[in-house]
Short mmCIF file of C-alpha atoms and ligand atoms in Angstrom, two decimals:
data_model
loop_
_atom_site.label_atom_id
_atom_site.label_comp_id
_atom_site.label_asym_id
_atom_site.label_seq_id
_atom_site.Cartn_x
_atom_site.Cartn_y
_atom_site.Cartn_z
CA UNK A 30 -25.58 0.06 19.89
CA UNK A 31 -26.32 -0.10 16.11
CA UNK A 32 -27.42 -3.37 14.90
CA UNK A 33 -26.02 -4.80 11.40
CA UNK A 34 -28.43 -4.77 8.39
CA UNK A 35 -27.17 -5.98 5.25
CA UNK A 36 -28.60 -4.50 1.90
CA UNK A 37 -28.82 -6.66 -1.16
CA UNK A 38 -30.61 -6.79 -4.33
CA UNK A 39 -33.52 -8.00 -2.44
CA UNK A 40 -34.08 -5.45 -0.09
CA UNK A 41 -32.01 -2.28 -1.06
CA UNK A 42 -35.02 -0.09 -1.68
CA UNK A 43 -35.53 -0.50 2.31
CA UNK A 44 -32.70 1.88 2.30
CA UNK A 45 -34.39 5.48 2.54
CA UNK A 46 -32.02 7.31 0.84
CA UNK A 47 -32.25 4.74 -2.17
CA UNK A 48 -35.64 5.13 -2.20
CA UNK A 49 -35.13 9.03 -2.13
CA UNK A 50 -32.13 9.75 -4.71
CA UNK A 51 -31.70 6.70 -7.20
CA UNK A 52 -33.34 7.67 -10.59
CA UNK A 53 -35.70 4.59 -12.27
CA UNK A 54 -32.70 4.45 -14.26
CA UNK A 55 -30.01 3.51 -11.66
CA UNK A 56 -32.18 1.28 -9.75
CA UNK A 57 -32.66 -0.58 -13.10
CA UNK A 58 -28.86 -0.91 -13.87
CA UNK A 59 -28.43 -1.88 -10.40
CA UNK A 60 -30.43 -4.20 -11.19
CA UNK A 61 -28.83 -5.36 -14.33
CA UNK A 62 -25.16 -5.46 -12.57
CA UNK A 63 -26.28 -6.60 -9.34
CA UNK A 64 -27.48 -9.96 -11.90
CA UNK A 65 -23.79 -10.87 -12.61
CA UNK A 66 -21.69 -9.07 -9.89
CA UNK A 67 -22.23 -9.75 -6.29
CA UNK A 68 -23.84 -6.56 -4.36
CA UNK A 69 -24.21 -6.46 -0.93
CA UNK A 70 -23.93 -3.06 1.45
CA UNK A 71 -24.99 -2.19 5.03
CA UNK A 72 -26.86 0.27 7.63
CA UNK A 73 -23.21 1.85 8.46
CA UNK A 74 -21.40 2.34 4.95
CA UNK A 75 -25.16 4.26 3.76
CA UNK A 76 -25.59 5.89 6.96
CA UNK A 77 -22.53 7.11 7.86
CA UNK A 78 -20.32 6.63 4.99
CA UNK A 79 -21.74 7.98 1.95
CA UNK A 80 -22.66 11.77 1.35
CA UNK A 81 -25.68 10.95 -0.26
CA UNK A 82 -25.97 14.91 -1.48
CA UNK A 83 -23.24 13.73 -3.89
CA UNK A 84 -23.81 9.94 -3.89
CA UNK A 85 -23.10 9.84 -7.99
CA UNK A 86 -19.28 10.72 -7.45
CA UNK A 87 -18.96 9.55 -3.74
CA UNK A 88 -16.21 7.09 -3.87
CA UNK A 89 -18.14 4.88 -1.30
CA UNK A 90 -21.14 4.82 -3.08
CA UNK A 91 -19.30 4.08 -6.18
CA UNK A 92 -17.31 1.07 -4.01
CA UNK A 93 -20.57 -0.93 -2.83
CA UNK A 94 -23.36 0.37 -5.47
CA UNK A 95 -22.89 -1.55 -9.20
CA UNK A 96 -23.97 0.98 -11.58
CA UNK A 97 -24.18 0.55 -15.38
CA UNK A 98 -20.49 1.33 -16.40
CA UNK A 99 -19.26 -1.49 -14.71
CA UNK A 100 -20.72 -3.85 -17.19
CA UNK A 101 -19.62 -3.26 -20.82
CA UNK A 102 -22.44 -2.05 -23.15
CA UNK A 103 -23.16 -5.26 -24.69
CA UNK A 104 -22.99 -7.77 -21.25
CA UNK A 105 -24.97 -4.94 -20.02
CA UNK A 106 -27.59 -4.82 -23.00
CA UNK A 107 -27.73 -8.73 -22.96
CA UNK A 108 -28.63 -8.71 -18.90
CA UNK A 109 -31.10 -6.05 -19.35
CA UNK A 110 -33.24 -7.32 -22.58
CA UNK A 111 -33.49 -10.67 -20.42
CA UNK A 112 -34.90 -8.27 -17.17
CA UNK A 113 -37.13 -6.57 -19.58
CA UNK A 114 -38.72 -9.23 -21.23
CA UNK A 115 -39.18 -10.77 -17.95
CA UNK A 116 -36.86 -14.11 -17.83
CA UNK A 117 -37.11 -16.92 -15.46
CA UNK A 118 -34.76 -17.37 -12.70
CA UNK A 119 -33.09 -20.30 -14.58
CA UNK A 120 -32.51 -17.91 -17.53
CA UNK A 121 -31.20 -15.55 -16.03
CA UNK A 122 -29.05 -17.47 -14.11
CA UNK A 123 -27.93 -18.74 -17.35
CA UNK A 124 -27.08 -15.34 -18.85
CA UNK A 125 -25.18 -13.83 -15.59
CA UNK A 126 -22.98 -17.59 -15.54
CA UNK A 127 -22.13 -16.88 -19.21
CA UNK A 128 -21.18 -13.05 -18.87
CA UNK A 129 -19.14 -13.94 -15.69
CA UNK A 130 -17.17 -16.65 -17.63
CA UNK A 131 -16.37 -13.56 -19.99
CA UNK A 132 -14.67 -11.44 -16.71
CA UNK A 133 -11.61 -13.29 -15.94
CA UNK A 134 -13.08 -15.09 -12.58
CA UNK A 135 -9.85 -16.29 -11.70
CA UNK A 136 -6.94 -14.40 -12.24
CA UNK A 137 -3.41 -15.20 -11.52
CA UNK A 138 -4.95 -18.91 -11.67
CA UNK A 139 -5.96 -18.30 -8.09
CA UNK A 140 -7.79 -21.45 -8.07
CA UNK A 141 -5.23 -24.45 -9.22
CA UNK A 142 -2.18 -22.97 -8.73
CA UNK A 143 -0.34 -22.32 -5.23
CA UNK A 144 -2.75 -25.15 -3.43
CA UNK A 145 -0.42 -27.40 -1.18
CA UNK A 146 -0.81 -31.03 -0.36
CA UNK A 147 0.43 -33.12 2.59
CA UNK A 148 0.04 -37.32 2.64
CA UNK A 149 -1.44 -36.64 -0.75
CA UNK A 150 -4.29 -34.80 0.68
CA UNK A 151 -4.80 -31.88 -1.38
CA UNK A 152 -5.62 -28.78 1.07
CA UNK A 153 -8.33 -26.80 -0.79
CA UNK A 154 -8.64 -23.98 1.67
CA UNK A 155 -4.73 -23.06 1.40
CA UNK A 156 -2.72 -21.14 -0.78
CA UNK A 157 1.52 -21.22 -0.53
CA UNK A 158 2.97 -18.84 -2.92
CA UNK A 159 5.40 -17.23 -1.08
CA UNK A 160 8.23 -18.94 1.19
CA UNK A 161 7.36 -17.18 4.28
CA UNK A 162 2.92 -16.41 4.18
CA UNK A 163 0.86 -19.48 3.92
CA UNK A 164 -2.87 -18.02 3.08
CA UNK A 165 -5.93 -19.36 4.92
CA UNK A 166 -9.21 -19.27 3.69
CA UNK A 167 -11.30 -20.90 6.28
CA UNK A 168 -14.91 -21.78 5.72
CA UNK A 169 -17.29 -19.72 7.58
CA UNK A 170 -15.00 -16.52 6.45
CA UNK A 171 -15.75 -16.28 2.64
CA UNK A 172 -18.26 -13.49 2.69
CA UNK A 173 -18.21 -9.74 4.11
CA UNK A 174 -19.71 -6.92 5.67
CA UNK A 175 -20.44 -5.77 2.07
CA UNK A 176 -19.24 -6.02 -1.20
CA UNK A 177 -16.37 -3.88 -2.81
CA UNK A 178 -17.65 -3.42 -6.59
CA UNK A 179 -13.99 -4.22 -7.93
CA UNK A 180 -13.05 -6.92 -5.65
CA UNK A 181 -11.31 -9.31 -7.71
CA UNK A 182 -12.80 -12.43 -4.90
CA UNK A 183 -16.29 -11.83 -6.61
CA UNK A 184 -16.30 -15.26 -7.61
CA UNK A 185 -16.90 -16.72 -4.75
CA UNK A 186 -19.71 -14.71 -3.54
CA UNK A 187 -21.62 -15.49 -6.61
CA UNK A 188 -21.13 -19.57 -6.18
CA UNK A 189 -18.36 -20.03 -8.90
CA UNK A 190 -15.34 -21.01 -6.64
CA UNK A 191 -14.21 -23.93 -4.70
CA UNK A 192 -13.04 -21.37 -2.30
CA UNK A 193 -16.00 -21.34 -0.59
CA UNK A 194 -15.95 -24.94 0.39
CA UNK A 195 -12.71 -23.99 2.20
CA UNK A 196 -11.69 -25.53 5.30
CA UNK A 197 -13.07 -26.22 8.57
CA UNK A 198 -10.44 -27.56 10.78
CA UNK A 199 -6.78 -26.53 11.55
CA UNK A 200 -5.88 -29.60 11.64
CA UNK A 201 -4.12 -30.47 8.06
CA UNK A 202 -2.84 -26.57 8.68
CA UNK A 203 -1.18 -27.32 11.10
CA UNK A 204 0.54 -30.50 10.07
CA UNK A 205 1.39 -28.51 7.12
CA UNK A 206 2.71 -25.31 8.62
CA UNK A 207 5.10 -27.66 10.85
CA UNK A 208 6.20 -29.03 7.08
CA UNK A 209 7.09 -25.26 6.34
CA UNK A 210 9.80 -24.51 8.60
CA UNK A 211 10.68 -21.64 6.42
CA UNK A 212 7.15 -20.33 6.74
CA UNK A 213 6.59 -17.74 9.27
CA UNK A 214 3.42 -16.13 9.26
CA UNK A 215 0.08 -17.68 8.67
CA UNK A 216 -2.54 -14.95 6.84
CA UNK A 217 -6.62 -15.29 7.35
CA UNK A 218 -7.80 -13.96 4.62
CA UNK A 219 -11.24 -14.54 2.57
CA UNK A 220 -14.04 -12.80 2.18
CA UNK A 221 -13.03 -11.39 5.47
CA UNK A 222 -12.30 -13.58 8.27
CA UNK A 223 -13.33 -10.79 10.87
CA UNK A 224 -16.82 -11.53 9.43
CA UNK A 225 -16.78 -14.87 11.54
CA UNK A 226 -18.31 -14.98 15.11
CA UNK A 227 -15.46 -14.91 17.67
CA UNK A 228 -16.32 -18.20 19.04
CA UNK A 229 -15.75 -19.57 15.48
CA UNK A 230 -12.41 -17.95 15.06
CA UNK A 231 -11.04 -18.72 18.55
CA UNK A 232 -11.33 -22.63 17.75
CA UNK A 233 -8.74 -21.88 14.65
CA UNK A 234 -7.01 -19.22 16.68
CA UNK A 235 -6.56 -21.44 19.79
CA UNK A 236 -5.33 -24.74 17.88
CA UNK A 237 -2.79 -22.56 16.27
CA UNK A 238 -1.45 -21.23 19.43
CA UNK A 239 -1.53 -25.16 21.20
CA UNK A 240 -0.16 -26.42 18.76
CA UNK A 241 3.31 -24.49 19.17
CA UNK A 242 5.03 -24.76 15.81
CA UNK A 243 8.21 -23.26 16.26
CA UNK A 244 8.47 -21.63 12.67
CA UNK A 245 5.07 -19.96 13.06
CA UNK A 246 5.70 -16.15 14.11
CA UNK A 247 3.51 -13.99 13.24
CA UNK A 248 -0.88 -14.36 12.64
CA UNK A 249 -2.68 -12.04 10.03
CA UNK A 250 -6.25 -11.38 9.25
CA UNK A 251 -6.56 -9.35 5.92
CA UNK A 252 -9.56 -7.60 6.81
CA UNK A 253 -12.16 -5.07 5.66
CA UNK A 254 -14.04 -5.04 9.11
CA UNK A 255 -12.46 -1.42 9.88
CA UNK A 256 -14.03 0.09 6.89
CA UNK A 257 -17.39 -1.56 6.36
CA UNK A 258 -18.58 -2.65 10.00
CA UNK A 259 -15.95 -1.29 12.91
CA UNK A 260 -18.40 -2.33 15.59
CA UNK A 261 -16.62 -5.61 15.15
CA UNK A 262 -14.69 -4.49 17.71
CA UNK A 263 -16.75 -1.95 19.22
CA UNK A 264 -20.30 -2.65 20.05
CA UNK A 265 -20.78 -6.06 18.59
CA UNK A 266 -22.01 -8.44 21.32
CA UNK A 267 -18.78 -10.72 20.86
CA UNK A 268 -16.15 -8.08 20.36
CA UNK A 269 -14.21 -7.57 23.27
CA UNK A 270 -14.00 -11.48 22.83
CA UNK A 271 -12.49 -11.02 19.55
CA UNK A 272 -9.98 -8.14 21.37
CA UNK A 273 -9.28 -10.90 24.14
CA UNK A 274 -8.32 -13.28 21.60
CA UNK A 275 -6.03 -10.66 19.85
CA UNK A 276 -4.21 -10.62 23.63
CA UNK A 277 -3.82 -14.52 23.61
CA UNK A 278 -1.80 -14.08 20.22
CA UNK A 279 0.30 -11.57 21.94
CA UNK A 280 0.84 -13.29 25.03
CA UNK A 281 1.95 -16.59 23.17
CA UNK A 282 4.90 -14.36 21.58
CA UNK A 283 3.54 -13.72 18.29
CA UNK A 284 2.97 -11.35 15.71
CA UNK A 285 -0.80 -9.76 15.32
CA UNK A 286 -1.32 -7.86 12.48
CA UNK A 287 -4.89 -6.84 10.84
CA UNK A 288 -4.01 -6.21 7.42
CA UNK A 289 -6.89 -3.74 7.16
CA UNK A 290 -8.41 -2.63 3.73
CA UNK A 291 -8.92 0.81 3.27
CA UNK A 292 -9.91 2.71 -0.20
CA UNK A 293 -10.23 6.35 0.67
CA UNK A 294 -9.37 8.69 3.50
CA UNK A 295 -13.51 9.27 4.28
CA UNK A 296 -13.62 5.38 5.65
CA UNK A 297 -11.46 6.77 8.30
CA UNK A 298 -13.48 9.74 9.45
CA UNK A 299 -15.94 8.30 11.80
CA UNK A 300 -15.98 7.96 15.56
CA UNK A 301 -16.57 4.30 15.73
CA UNK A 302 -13.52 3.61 13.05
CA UNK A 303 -11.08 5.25 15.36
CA UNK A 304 -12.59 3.89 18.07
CA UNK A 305 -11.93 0.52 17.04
CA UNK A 306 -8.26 1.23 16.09
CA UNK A 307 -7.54 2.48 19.26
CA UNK A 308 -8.95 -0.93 21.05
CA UNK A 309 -7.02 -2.79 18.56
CA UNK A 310 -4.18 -1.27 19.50
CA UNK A 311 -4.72 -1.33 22.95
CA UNK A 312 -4.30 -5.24 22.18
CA UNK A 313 -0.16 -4.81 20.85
CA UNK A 314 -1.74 -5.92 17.36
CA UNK A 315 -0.64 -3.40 14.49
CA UNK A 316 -2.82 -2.46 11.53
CA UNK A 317 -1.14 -2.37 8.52
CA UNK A 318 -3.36 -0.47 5.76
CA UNK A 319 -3.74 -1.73 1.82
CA UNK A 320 -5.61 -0.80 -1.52
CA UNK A 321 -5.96 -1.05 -4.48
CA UNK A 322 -5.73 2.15 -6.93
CA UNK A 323 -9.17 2.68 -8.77
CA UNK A 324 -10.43 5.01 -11.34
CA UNK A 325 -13.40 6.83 -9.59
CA UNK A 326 -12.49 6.29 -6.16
CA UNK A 327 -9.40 7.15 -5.54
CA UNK A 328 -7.27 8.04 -8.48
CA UNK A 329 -5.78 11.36 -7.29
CA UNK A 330 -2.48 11.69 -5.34
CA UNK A 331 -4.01 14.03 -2.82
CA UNK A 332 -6.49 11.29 -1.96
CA UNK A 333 -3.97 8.66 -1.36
CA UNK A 334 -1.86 11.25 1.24
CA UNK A 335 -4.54 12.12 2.75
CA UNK A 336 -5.57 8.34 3.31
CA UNK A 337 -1.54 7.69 4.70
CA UNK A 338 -1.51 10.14 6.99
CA UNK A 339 -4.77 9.52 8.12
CA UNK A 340 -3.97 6.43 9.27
CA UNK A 341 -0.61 7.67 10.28
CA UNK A 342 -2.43 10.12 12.82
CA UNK A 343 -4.56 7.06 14.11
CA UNK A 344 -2.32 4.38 14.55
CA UNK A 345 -2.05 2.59 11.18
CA UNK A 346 1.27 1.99 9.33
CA UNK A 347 0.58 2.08 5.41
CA UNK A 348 1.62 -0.73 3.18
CA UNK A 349 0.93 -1.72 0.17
CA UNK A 350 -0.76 0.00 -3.10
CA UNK A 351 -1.99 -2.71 -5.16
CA UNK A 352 -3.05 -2.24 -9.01
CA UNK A 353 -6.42 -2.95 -10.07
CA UNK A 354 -6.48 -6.37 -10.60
CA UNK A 355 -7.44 -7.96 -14.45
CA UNK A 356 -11.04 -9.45 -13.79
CA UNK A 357 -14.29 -8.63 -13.22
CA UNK A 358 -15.06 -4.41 -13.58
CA UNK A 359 -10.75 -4.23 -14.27
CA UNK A 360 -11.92 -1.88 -17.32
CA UNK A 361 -14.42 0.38 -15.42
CA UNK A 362 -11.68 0.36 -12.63
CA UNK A 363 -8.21 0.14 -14.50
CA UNK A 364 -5.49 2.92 -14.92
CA UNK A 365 -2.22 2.52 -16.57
CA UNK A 366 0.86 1.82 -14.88
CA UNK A 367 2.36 4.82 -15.68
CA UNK A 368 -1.08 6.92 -14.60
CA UNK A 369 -0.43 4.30 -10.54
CA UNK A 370 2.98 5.15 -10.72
CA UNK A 371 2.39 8.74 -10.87
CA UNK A 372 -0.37 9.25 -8.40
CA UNK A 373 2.27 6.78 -6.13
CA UNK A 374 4.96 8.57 -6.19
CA UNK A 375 3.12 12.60 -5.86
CA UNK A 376 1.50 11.27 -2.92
CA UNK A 377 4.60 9.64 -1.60
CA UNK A 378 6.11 12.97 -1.79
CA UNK A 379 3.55 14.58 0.16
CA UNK A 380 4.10 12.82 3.32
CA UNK A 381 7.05 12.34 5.90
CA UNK A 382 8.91 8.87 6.51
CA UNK A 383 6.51 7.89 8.80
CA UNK A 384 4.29 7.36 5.90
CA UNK A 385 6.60 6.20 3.81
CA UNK A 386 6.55 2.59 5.13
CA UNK A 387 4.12 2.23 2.18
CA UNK A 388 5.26 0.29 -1.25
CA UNK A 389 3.59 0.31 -4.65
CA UNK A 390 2.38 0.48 -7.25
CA UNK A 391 1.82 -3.57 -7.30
CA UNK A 392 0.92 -6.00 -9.33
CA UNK A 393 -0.12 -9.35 -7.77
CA UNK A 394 0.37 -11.21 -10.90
CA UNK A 395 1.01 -14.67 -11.42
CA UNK A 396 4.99 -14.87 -11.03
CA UNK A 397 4.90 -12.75 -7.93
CA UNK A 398 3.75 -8.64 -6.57
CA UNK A 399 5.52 -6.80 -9.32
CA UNK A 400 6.14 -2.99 -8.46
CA UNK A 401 6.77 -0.32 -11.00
CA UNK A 402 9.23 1.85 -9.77
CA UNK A 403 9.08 4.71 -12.42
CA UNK A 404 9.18 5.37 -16.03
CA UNK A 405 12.93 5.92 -16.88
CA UNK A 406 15.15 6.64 -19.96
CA UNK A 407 18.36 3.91 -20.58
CA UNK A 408 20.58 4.62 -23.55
CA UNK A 409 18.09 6.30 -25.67
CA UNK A 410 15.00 4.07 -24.93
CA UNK A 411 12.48 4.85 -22.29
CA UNK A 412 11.50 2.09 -20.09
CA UNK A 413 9.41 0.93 -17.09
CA UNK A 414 11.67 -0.37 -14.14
CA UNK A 415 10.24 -3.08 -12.39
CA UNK A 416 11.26 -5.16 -9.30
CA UNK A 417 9.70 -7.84 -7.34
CA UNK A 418 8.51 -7.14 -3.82
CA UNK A 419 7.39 -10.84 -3.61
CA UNK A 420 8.64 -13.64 -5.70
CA UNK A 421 7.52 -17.24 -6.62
CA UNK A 422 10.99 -17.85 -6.89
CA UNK A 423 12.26 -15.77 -3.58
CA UNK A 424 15.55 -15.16 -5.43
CA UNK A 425 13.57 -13.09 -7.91
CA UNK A 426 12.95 -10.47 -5.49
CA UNK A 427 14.91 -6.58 -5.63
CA UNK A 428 16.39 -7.74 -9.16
CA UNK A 429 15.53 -4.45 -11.05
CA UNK A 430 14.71 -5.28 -14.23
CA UNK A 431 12.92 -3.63 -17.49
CA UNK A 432 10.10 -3.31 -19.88
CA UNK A 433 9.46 -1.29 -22.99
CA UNK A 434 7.72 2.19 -22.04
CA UNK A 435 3.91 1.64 -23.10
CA UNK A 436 1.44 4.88 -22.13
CA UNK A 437 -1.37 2.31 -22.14
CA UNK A 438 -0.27 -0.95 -20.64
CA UNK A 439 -2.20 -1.46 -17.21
CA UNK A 440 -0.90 -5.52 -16.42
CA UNK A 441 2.32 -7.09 -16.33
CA UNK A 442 1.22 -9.30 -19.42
CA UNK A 443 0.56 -5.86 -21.58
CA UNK A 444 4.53 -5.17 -21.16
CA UNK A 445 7.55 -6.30 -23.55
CA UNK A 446 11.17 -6.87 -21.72
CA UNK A 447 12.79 -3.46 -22.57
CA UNK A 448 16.54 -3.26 -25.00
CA UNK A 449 15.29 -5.99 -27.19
CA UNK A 450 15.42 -9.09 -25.18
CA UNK A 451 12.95 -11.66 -25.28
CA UNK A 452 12.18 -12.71 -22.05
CA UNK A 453 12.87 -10.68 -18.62
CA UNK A 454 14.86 -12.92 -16.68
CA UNK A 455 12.29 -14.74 -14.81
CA UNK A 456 10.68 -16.09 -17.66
CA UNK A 457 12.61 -19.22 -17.96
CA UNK A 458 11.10 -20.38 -14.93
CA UNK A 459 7.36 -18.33 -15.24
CA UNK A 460 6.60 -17.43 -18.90
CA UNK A 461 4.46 -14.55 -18.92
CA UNK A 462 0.98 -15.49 -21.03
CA UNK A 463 1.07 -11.64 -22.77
CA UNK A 464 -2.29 -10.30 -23.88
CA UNK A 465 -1.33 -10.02 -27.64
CA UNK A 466 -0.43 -13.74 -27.66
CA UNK A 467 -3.26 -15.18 -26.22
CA UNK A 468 -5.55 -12.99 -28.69
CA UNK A 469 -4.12 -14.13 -31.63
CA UNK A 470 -4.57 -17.77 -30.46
CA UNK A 471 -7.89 -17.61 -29.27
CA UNK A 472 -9.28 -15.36 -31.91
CA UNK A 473 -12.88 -15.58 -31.91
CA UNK A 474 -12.89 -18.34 -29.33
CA UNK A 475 -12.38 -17.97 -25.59
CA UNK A 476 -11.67 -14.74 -23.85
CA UNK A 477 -8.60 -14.43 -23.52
CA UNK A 478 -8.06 -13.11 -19.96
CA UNK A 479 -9.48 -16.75 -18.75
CA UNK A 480 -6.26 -18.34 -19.76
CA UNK A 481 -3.58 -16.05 -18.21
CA UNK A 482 -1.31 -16.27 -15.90
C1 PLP B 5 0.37 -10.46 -0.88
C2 PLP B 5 0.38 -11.90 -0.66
C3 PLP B 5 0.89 -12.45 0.51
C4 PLP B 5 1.46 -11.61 1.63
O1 PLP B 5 2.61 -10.93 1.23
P1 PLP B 5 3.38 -9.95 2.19
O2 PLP B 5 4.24 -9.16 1.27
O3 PLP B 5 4.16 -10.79 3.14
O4 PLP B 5 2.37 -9.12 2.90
C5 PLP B 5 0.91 -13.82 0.64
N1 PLP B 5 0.44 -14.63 -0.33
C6 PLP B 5 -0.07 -14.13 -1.47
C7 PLP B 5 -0.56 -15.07 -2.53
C8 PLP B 5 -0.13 -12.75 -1.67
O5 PLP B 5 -0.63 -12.26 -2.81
S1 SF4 B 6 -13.86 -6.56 1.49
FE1 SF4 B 6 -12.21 -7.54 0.32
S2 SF4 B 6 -12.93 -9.59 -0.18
FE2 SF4 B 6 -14.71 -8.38 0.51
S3 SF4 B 6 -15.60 -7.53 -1.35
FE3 SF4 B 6 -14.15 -6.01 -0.63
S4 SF4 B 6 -12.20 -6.45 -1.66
FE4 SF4 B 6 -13.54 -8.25 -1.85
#
């Protein structure tokens, strides 16, 4: 039974192959990134994860180690003088709080927007965007088993997000969920939520299920647990509680789903990963897979059918592919929508229906998941069409609609509504905060990626 060791800045040169491969020059711009973005990896993704023969291109390596690219050249160059000439903590601290105001920390205004209140009392640890998911971001689930270098929740594991004093008690949930009666599921997500002890999640679990709200149908956990530490449900010393638990869901009539993160077909490969779909299964949960598209780890269409029927073959059923999201290393990370599209829809081809259950590219941007469905031609102009898979304004949803072709936009606020119009048709409700705009206002001020969305 392997026991989990997290890596972090402090101790990563107790990893031997660190110590072996990593030039004096990557271990310094570790360094350097690991100052402003969060690093954290573990025992399993370095030991049986990464092929550290090719660790410089091995999409794993490149998910949990920060190296130098992921910082532009002048954060970067800023971070490092302050290393070299041997700054304080506070300074440094300092420097990495500035550079981190300059990467978009909250996108889609993930913070203010979408928070619910009931009898006034504002529920920090919630988010209701759309009709039918309320998010839950409960306390002791805001960290994980290690660190994704794109993840757009960075934020929080650096200290910069009231996230993290999310909620303890199910109680306010509750009452609020039995407001909802239109909402149906209720979605863990975090950090990861599988990072809490069983013991801890069963209290949440438990009141949910006691508390029989009629509306409430069907419990998620978005979840990276699969990828970075599947002796979660394996070997850990609590996880045939957590698999117990998952049977309690089932047996009270509802919906389990793990919606499990997964970046590239090699997280899939070892024994203990299939292992610990197989128990999961063996609970009547389903696994529904999701990722994000991302230059250097997985921006080929044979990686992404590979990855579907993977998890086809072990029991998962594929389901979204998200676009890189606008914050943090978005320009180390970041391929055009037409570049998504592309790799979607050649991968899509390679694999039968059963795979096909999957839906992208998407944008989770501030209005609502935007897919592109393809770069088109209409009456002489060529165009993106778009469509909603989830709306702000449910009616928005499935109402194709169009943007001005552009090789280089990679975000719905980089596109133009196509055939001259000035707004697409949800922006009398949502007005989209484009790019251009914002520059031109804040010219020499504020970034302008703080204030969108
Ligand atoms: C993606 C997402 C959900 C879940 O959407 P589904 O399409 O039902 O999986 C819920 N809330 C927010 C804010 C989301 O971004
Ligand atoms: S597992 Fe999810 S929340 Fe955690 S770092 Fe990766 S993307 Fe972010």
């Amino acid at each position: 039974m392997k026991k989990y060791q997290a890596y972090t800045l402090r101790n990563y040169l107790d990893i031997p192959q660190a110590r072996v491969h990593l030039s004096e020059e990557e271990r310094f711009a570790l360094e350097v990134v690991g100052h402003v973005l969060p690093f954290k990896t573990n025992n399993y993704v370095v030991e049986e994860l990464i092929d550290w023969s090719r660790y410089r291109d091995d999409p794993i390596f490149i998910l949990t180690f920060p190296r130098k690219e992921m910082l532009s050249p002048e954060h970067f160059d800023e971070m490092a003088a302050a290393i070299r000439g041997g700054a304080g903590k506070p300074e440094i601290r300092l420097i990495a709080n500035k550079i981190r105001m300059e990467l978009n920390p909250h996108p889609a205004g993930q913070l203010s927007r979408n928070v619910p209140a009931i009898d006034g009392v504002k529920l920090t640890g919630v988010q209701h965007k759309y009709r039918e998911t309320v998010l839950f971001f409960p306390s002791q689930g805001q960290t994980c088993h290690a660190y994704c270098t794109f993840c757009f929740r960075w934020p929080q594991f650096v200290g910069m997000n009231e996230l993290k004093f999310a909620m303890r008690d199910t109680e306010l949930v509750i009452k609020y969920l039995k407001s909802q009666p239109l909402a149906t599921d209720i979605l863990f997500t975090g950090g990861d939520p599988l990072i809490m002890k069983t013991k801890v999640l069963r209290t949440y679990i438990e009141s949910l299920i006691d508390a029989r709200i009629p509306n409430l149908r069907s419990i998620r956990f978005g979840t990276k647990a699969l990828s970075y530490w599947p002796q979660r449900f394996t070997s850990d010393e609590d996880a045939d509680g957590l698999l117990r638990l998952f049977e309690k869901v089932r047996k009270a009539g509802m919906h389990l789903a793990l919606m499990a993160h997964f970046n590239h077909p090699n997280e899939l490969k070892t024994e203990e990963v299939r292992k610990a779909v197989s128990r999961i299964r063996n609970t009547g949960a389903i696994i529904r897979t999701q990722s994000p598209i991302m230059r250097h780890i997985n921006d080929k269409a044979e990686i992404w059918a590979q990855m579907w029927q993977k998890q086809v073959e072990v029991g998962c059923v594929p389901y979204y592919m998200f676009v890189a999201r606008d914050t943090g290393a978005q320009h180390y990370f970041a391929l055009p929508l037409e570049e998504a599209w592309n790799i979607f829809r050649k991968a899509y081809q390679q694999v039968s229906g059963i795979a096909r259950t999957v839906r992208g590219p998407s944008m989770s941007a501030g209005p609502g998941k935007v897919q592109v469905l393809g770069v088109s031609e209409i009456a002489g102009e060529k165009v993106f069409a778009l469509q909603f898979i989830q709306g702000r304004n449910p009616d928005w949803v499935r109402r194709p609609f169009f943007a001005r072709y552009d090789p280089e936009a990679i975000w719905l606020n980089d596109l133009y509504p196509a055939f001259g119009k000035e707004k697409f048709f949800f922006e009398t409700e949502f007005p989209v905060q484009r790019k251009a705009m914002l520059n031109l206002r804040q010219a020499g001020g504020l970034n302008y990626k703080a204030a969108m969305n």
